[in-house]
Amino acid sequence: MTVENLRESSETAAGRPTPPADRVDAVAADRAVPADRTDGVRHADGTGGAKGANGTDEAEARGLETPRFLGARRRPAALSAGVRVAVPLLLLAAWWYGTTSGRIPPDVLAAPSSVIGALRELAATGQLTGYLLASGHRAGLGVLVGGGLGLVLGVAAGISAIGEELVDPTMQMLRAVPFLALVPLFISWFGVGETFKIVLIAVAAAIPMYAYTYLGVRNVDRKVVEAARGFGLRGHRLALGVVIPSALPSILMALRISLAVSLTGLIAAEQIGATEGIGYLVTLAQQYFRPDYMVLCILIYAALGLVFDGAIRLLERFAMPWRGHVVAR
């Protein structure tokens, strides 16, 4: 049997014609990789690749740069602390210069020395400690009640359609109403006692807590929730085990804003029917025209804000250790 007979029998067995030998040779030549192209290929294990005369890769010879590190680089602690206190120190220096040089009259802004004197006076009489404890007790109870209620409502509205339909319209209407406008109504309901003050602070803290919690829950990946439901998680187990941990960044931001807003509610509450507290001290400073006490109260509120912010940052570090800060170089 000749070669032609073998070719004809193979074509008949396969059911399709076999390309001529000259076409097969042309296809093989097209698929062949030139040697100069295979020399520069770097394998997955890091081996291979053509080397230049000096032992460098062709990629380096062509001017390609090594990729920059894109991970998290933390600043030194001393540098970070210096940057944080730089602007407050500049403001303090400008305040001291303006009051001591006479450019700012004492009745407009008290000098730092006068404020320090007022602080010593309150500390010596023991009133400062009592006022701080009274304000901290009211703010703590208000944020605990209002923040807890806002958290529960935010999770309920974000995790289910019926919860959103029941809760979200009412909360959005309340969010549009300034909580200070509710002061006369709360006075008529609760009087001017401690209940009025705590309820006002709770309302002030509940609105931002609800808004940010609702937003965080709505941004949770639906696939994660469906996978958890596939494993049998329902109700509070689903909320505590999957939804709240996934929305934790938004919840902590809501807590930070709620604490800041609660200070505003604290000022408004303690200026009505109070006999102790930082807000009551503000009212006394206004009645007796003591600019030093007014500035002191402002600084106390600023210090409380820093304490709250530092506490939330510490909580974020322990609750979300994977979140780092990328420092641009």
PDB file of C-alpha atoms in Angstrom, residues 124-274:
ATOM      1  CA  ALA A 124     -10.881  74.459  95.075  1.00  0.00           C
ATOM      2  CA  THR A 125     -14.581  74.634  95.976  1.00  0.00           C
ATOM      3  CA  GLY A 126     -15.288  71.120  94.618  1.00  0.00           C
ATOM      4  CA  GLN A 127     -17.999  72.391  92.265  1.00  0.00           C
ATOM      5  CA  LEU A 128     -16.144  71.385  89.110  1.00  0.00           C
ATOM      6  CA  THR A 129     -16.147  67.701  90.029  1.00  0.00           C
ATOM      7  CA  GLY A 130     -19.826  67.767  90.961  1.00  0.00           C
ATOM      8  CA  TYR A 131     -20.795  69.561  87.747  1.00  0.00           C
ATOM      9  CA  LEU A 132     -18.794  67.125  85.605  1.00  0.00           C
ATOM     10  CA  LEU A 133     -20.326  64.093  87.290  1.00  0.00           C
ATOM     11  CA  ALA A 134     -23.865  65.462  86.903  1.00  0.00           C
ATOM     12  CA  SER A 135     -23.349  66.227  83.206  1.00  0.00           C
ATOM     13  CA  GLY A 136     -21.656  62.887  82.570  1.00  0.00           C
ATOM     14  CA  HIS A 137     -24.521  61.006  84.248  1.00  0.00           C
ATOM     15  CA  ARG A 138     -27.154  62.750  82.122  1.00  0.00           C
ATOM     16  CA  ALA A 139     -25.212  62.395  78.886  1.00  0.00           C
ATOM     17  CA  GLY A 140     -24.411  58.741  79.558  1.00  0.00           C
ATOM     18  CA  LEU A 141     -28.018  57.756  80.251  1.00  0.00           C
ATOM     19  CA  GLY A 142     -29.300  59.754  77.283  1.00  0.00           C
ATOM     20  CA  VAL A 143     -26.818  58.244  74.833  1.00  0.00           C
ATOM     21  CA  LEU A 144     -27.409  54.746  76.221  1.00  0.00           C
ATOM     22  CA  VAL A 145     -31.179  54.981  75.795  1.00  0.00           C
ATOM     23  CA  GLY A 146     -31.238  56.936  72.541  1.00  0.00           C
ATOM     24  CA  GLY A 147     -28.276  55.162  70.941  1.00  0.00           C
ATOM     25  CA  GLY A 148     -29.632  51.730  71.832  1.00  0.00           C
ATOM     26  CA  LEU A 149     -33.055  52.576  70.426  1.00  0.00           C
ATOM     27  CA  GLY A 150     -31.552  54.020  67.234  1.00  0.00           C
ATOM     28  CA  LEU A 151     -29.363  50.929  66.799  1.00  0.00           C
ATOM     29  CA  VAL A 152     -32.291  48.520  67.129  1.00  0.00           C
ATOM     30  CA  LEU A 153     -34.497  50.535  64.769  1.00  0.00           C
ATOM     31  CA  GLY A 154     -31.679  50.950  62.237  1.00  0.00           C
ATOM     32  CA  VAL A 155     -30.994  47.212  62.129  1.00  0.00           C
ATOM     33  CA  ALA A 156     -34.715  46.390  61.912  1.00  0.00           C
ATOM     34  CA  ALA A 157     -35.291  48.863  59.074  1.00  0.00           C
ATOM     35  CA  GLY A 158     -32.192  47.817  57.162  1.00  0.00           C
ATOM     36  CA  ILE A 159     -32.532  44.055  57.410  1.00  0.00           C
ATOM     37  CA  SER A 160     -36.184  43.594  56.417  1.00  0.00           C
ATOM     38  CA  ALA A 161     -38.613  45.232  54.040  1.00  0.00           C
ATOM     39  CA  ILE A 162     -41.486  45.314  56.539  1.00  0.00           C
ATOM     40  CA  GLY A 163     -39.221  46.933  59.118  1.00  0.00           C
ATOM     41  CA  GLU A 164     -38.216  49.627  56.653  1.00  0.00           C
ATOM     42  CA  GLU A 165     -41.831  50.323  55.756  1.00  0.00           C
ATOM     43  CA  LEU A 166     -42.839  50.620  59.407  1.00  0.00           C
ATOM     44  CA  VAL A 167     -39.876  52.535  60.829  1.00  0.00           C
ATOM     45  CA  ASP A 168     -38.094  54.533  58.151  1.00  0.00           C
ATOM     46  CA  PRO A 169     -40.824  57.085  57.228  1.00  0.00           C
ATOM     47  CA  THR A 170     -41.339  58.095  60.866  1.00  0.00           C
ATOM     48  CA  MET A 171     -37.617  58.335  61.579  1.00  0.00           C
ATOM     49  CA  GLN A 172     -37.010  60.404  58.479  1.00  0.00           C
ATOM     50  CA  MET A 173     -39.701  62.852  59.584  1.00  0.00           C
ATOM     51  CA  LEU A 174     -38.177  63.088  63.043  1.00  0.00           C
ATOM     52  CA  ARG A 175     -34.746  63.602  61.501  1.00  0.00           C
ATOM     53  CA  ALA A 176     -36.043  66.670  59.694  1.00  0.00           C
ATOM     54  CA  VAL A 177     -37.310  68.199  62.961  1.00  0.00           C
ATOM     55  CA  PRO A 178     -34.638  69.992  65.063  1.00  0.00           C
ATOM     56  CA  PHE A 179     -34.616  68.333  68.458  1.00  0.00           C
ATOM     57  CA  LEU A 180     -34.376  71.731  70.158  1.00  0.00           C
ATOM     58  CA  ALA A 181     -37.847  72.474  68.796  1.00  0.00           C
ATOM     59  CA  LEU A 182     -39.133  69.653  71.001  1.00  0.00           C
ATOM     60  CA  VAL A 183     -38.018  71.376  74.226  1.00  0.00           C
ATOM     61  CA  PRO A 184     -41.363  73.145  74.965  1.00  0.00           C
ATOM     62  CA  LEU A 185     -43.290  69.948  74.245  1.00  0.00           C
ATOM     63  CA  PHE A 186     -41.055  67.845  76.477  1.00  0.00           C
ATOM     64  CA  ILE A 187     -41.327  70.410  79.275  1.00  0.00           C
ATOM     65  CA  SER A 188     -45.116  70.171  79.114  1.00  0.00           C
ATOM     66  CA  TRP A 189     -44.891  66.370  79.216  1.00  0.00           C
ATOM     67  CA  PHE A 190     -42.095  65.714  81.722  1.00  0.00           C
ATOM     68  CA  GLY A 191     -41.595  69.015  83.525  1.00  0.00           C
ATOM     69  CA  VAL A 192     -38.094  70.377  84.043  1.00  0.00           C
ATOM     70  CA  GLY A 193     -36.707  67.498  86.088  1.00  0.00           C
ATOM     71  CA  GLU A 194     -34.138  64.840  85.207  1.00  0.00           C
ATOM     72  CA  THR A 195     -36.561  62.919  82.991  1.00  0.00           C
ATOM     73  CA  PHE A 196     -36.891  65.871  80.626  1.00  0.00           C
ATOM     74  CA  LYS A 197     -33.115  66.221  80.329  1.00  0.00           C
ATOM     75  CA  ILE A 198     -32.451  62.553  79.684  1.00  0.00           C
ATOM     76  CA  VAL A 199     -35.259  62.259  77.124  1.00  0.00           C
ATOM     77  CA  LEU A 200     -34.009  65.323  75.228  1.00  0.00           C
ATOM     78  CA  ILE A 201     -30.464  63.925  75.074  1.00  0.00           C
ATOM     79  CA  ALA A 202     -31.822  60.510  74.049  1.00  0.00           C
ATOM     80  CA  VAL A 203     -33.772  61.999  71.133  1.00  0.00           C
ATOM     81  CA  ALA A 204     -30.712  63.966  70.041  1.00  0.00           C
ATOM     82  CA  ALA A 205     -28.581  60.795  70.054  1.00  0.00           C
ATOM     83  CA  ALA A 206     -31.145  58.415  68.513  1.00  0.00           C
ATOM     84  CA  ILE A 207     -31.541  60.192  65.158  1.00  0.00           C
ATOM     85  CA  PRO A 208     -27.900  59.995  63.922  1.00  0.00           C
ATOM     86  CA  MET A 209     -27.532  56.509  65.364  1.00  0.00           C
ATOM     87  CA  TYR A 210     -30.525  55.316  63.378  1.00  0.00           C
ATOM     88  CA  ALA A 211     -29.473  57.038  60.143  1.00  0.00           C
ATOM     89  CA  TYR A 212     -25.915  55.685  60.058  1.00  0.00           C
ATOM     90  CA  THR A 213     -26.898  52.221  61.285  1.00  0.00           C
ATOM     91  CA  TYR A 214     -29.605  51.963  58.643  1.00  0.00           C
ATOM     92  CA  LEU A 215     -27.124  53.026  55.960  1.00  0.00           C
ATOM     93  CA  GLY A 216     -24.507  50.549  57.179  1.00  0.00           C
ATOM     94  CA  VAL A 217     -26.955  47.645  57.268  1.00  0.00           C
ATOM     95  CA  ARG A 218     -28.249  48.448  53.801  1.00  0.00           C
ATOM     96  CA  ASN A 219     -24.677  48.365  52.472  1.00  0.00           C
ATOM     97  CA  VAL A 220     -24.020  44.871  53.824  1.00  0.00           C
ATOM     98  CA  ASP A 221     -23.441  42.424  50.979  1.00  0.00           C
ATOM     99  CA  ARG A 222     -26.717  40.658  50.265  1.00  0.00           C
ATOM    100  CA  LYS A 223     -24.855  37.505  49.289  1.00  0.00           C
ATOM    101  CA  VAL A 224     -23.383  37.266  52.776  1.00  0.00           C
ATOM    102  CA  VAL A 225     -26.831  37.585  54.330  1.00  0.00           C
ATOM    103  CA  GLU A 226     -28.298  34.970  52.003  1.00  0.00           C
ATOM    104  CA  ALA A 227     -25.427  32.608  52.745  1.00  0.00           C
ATOM    105  CA  ALA A 228     -26.012  33.039  56.478  1.00  0.00           C
ATOM    106  CA  ARG A 229     -29.696  32.331  56.001  1.00  0.00           C
ATOM    107  CA  GLY A 230     -28.727  29.223  54.057  1.00  0.00           C
ATOM    108  CA  PHE A 231     -26.898  28.010  57.154  1.00  0.00           C
ATOM    109  CA  GLY A 232     -30.035  28.517  59.226  1.00  0.00           C
ATOM    110  CA  LEU A 233     -29.379  31.908  60.823  1.00  0.00           C
ATOM    111  CA  ARG A 234     -32.561  33.861  61.456  1.00  0.00           C
ATOM    112  CA  GLY A 235     -33.745  36.727  63.636  1.00  0.00           C
ATOM    113  CA  HIS A 236     -31.409  37.941  66.356  1.00  0.00           C
ATOM    114  CA  ARG A 237     -28.768  35.324  65.473  1.00  0.00           C
ATOM    115  CA  LEU A 238     -28.527  36.720  61.957  1.00  0.00           C
ATOM    116  CA  ALA A 239     -28.419  40.309  63.218  1.00  0.00           C
ATOM    117  CA  LEU A 240     -25.818  39.701  65.954  1.00  0.00           C
ATOM    118  CA  GLY A 241     -23.669  37.236  64.040  1.00  0.00           C
ATOM    119  CA  VAL A 242     -23.575  38.702  60.533  1.00  0.00           C
ATOM    120  CA  VAL A 243     -25.336  42.030  60.010  1.00  0.00           C
ATOM    121  CA  ILE A 244     -24.004  44.084  62.932  1.00  0.00           C
ATOM    122  CA  PRO A 245     -20.347  42.941  62.519  1.00  0.00           C
ATOM    123  CA  SER A 246     -20.505  43.770  58.821  1.00  0.00           C
ATOM    124  CA  ALA A 247     -22.000  47.214  59.519  1.00  0.00           C
ATOM    125  CA  LEU A 248     -19.657  47.913  62.447  1.00  0.00           C
ATOM    126  CA  PRO A 249     -17.744  50.797  60.771  1.00  0.00           C
ATOM    127  CA  SER A 250     -20.969  52.717  60.175  1.00  0.00           C
ATOM    128  CA  ILE A 251     -22.230  51.921  63.678  1.00  0.00           C
ATOM    129  CA  LEU A 252     -19.073  53.271  65.304  1.00  0.00           C
ATOM    130  CA  MET A 253     -19.303  56.407  63.183  1.00  0.00           C
ATOM    131  CA  ALA A 254     -22.922  56.746  64.326  1.00  0.00           C
ATOM    132  CA  LEU A 255     -21.810  56.417  67.950  1.00  0.00           C
ATOM    133  CA  ARG A 256     -19.190  59.133  67.467  1.00  0.00           C
ATOM    134  CA  ILE A 257     -21.723  61.548  65.979  1.00  0.00           C
ATOM    135  CA  SER A 258     -24.330  60.663  68.605  1.00  0.00           C
ATOM    136  CA  LEU A 259     -21.899  61.518  71.397  1.00  0.00           C
ATOM    137  CA  ALA A 260     -21.087  64.841  69.752  1.00  0.00           C
ATOM    138  CA  VAL A 261     -24.763  65.732  69.270  1.00  0.00           C
ATOM    139  CA  SER A 262     -25.554  64.686  72.835  1.00  0.00           C
ATOM    140  CA  LEU A 263     -23.341  67.532  74.076  1.00  0.00           C
ATOM    141  CA  THR A 264     -25.636  69.991  72.293  1.00  0.00           C
ATOM    142  CA  GLY A 265     -28.664  68.392  73.909  1.00  0.00           C
ATOM    143  CA  LEU A 266     -26.850  68.463  77.248  1.00  0.00           C
ATOM    144  CA  ILE A 267     -26.296  72.225  77.017  1.00  0.00           C
ATOM    145  CA  ALA A 268     -29.936  72.861  76.152  1.00  0.00           C
ATOM    146  CA  ALA A 269     -31.223  70.533  78.881  1.00  0.00           C
ATOM    147  CA  GLU A 270     -29.029  71.887  81.678  1.00  0.00           C
ATOM    148  CA  GLN A 271     -29.957  75.497  81.021  1.00  0.00           C
ATOM    149  CA  ILE A 272     -33.565  74.800  82.038  1.00  0.00           C
ATOM    150  CA  GLY A 273     -34.418  73.962  85.634  1.00  0.00           C
ATOM    151  CA  ALA A 274     -30.941  72.684  86.541  1.00  0.00           C
TER     152      ALA A 274
END
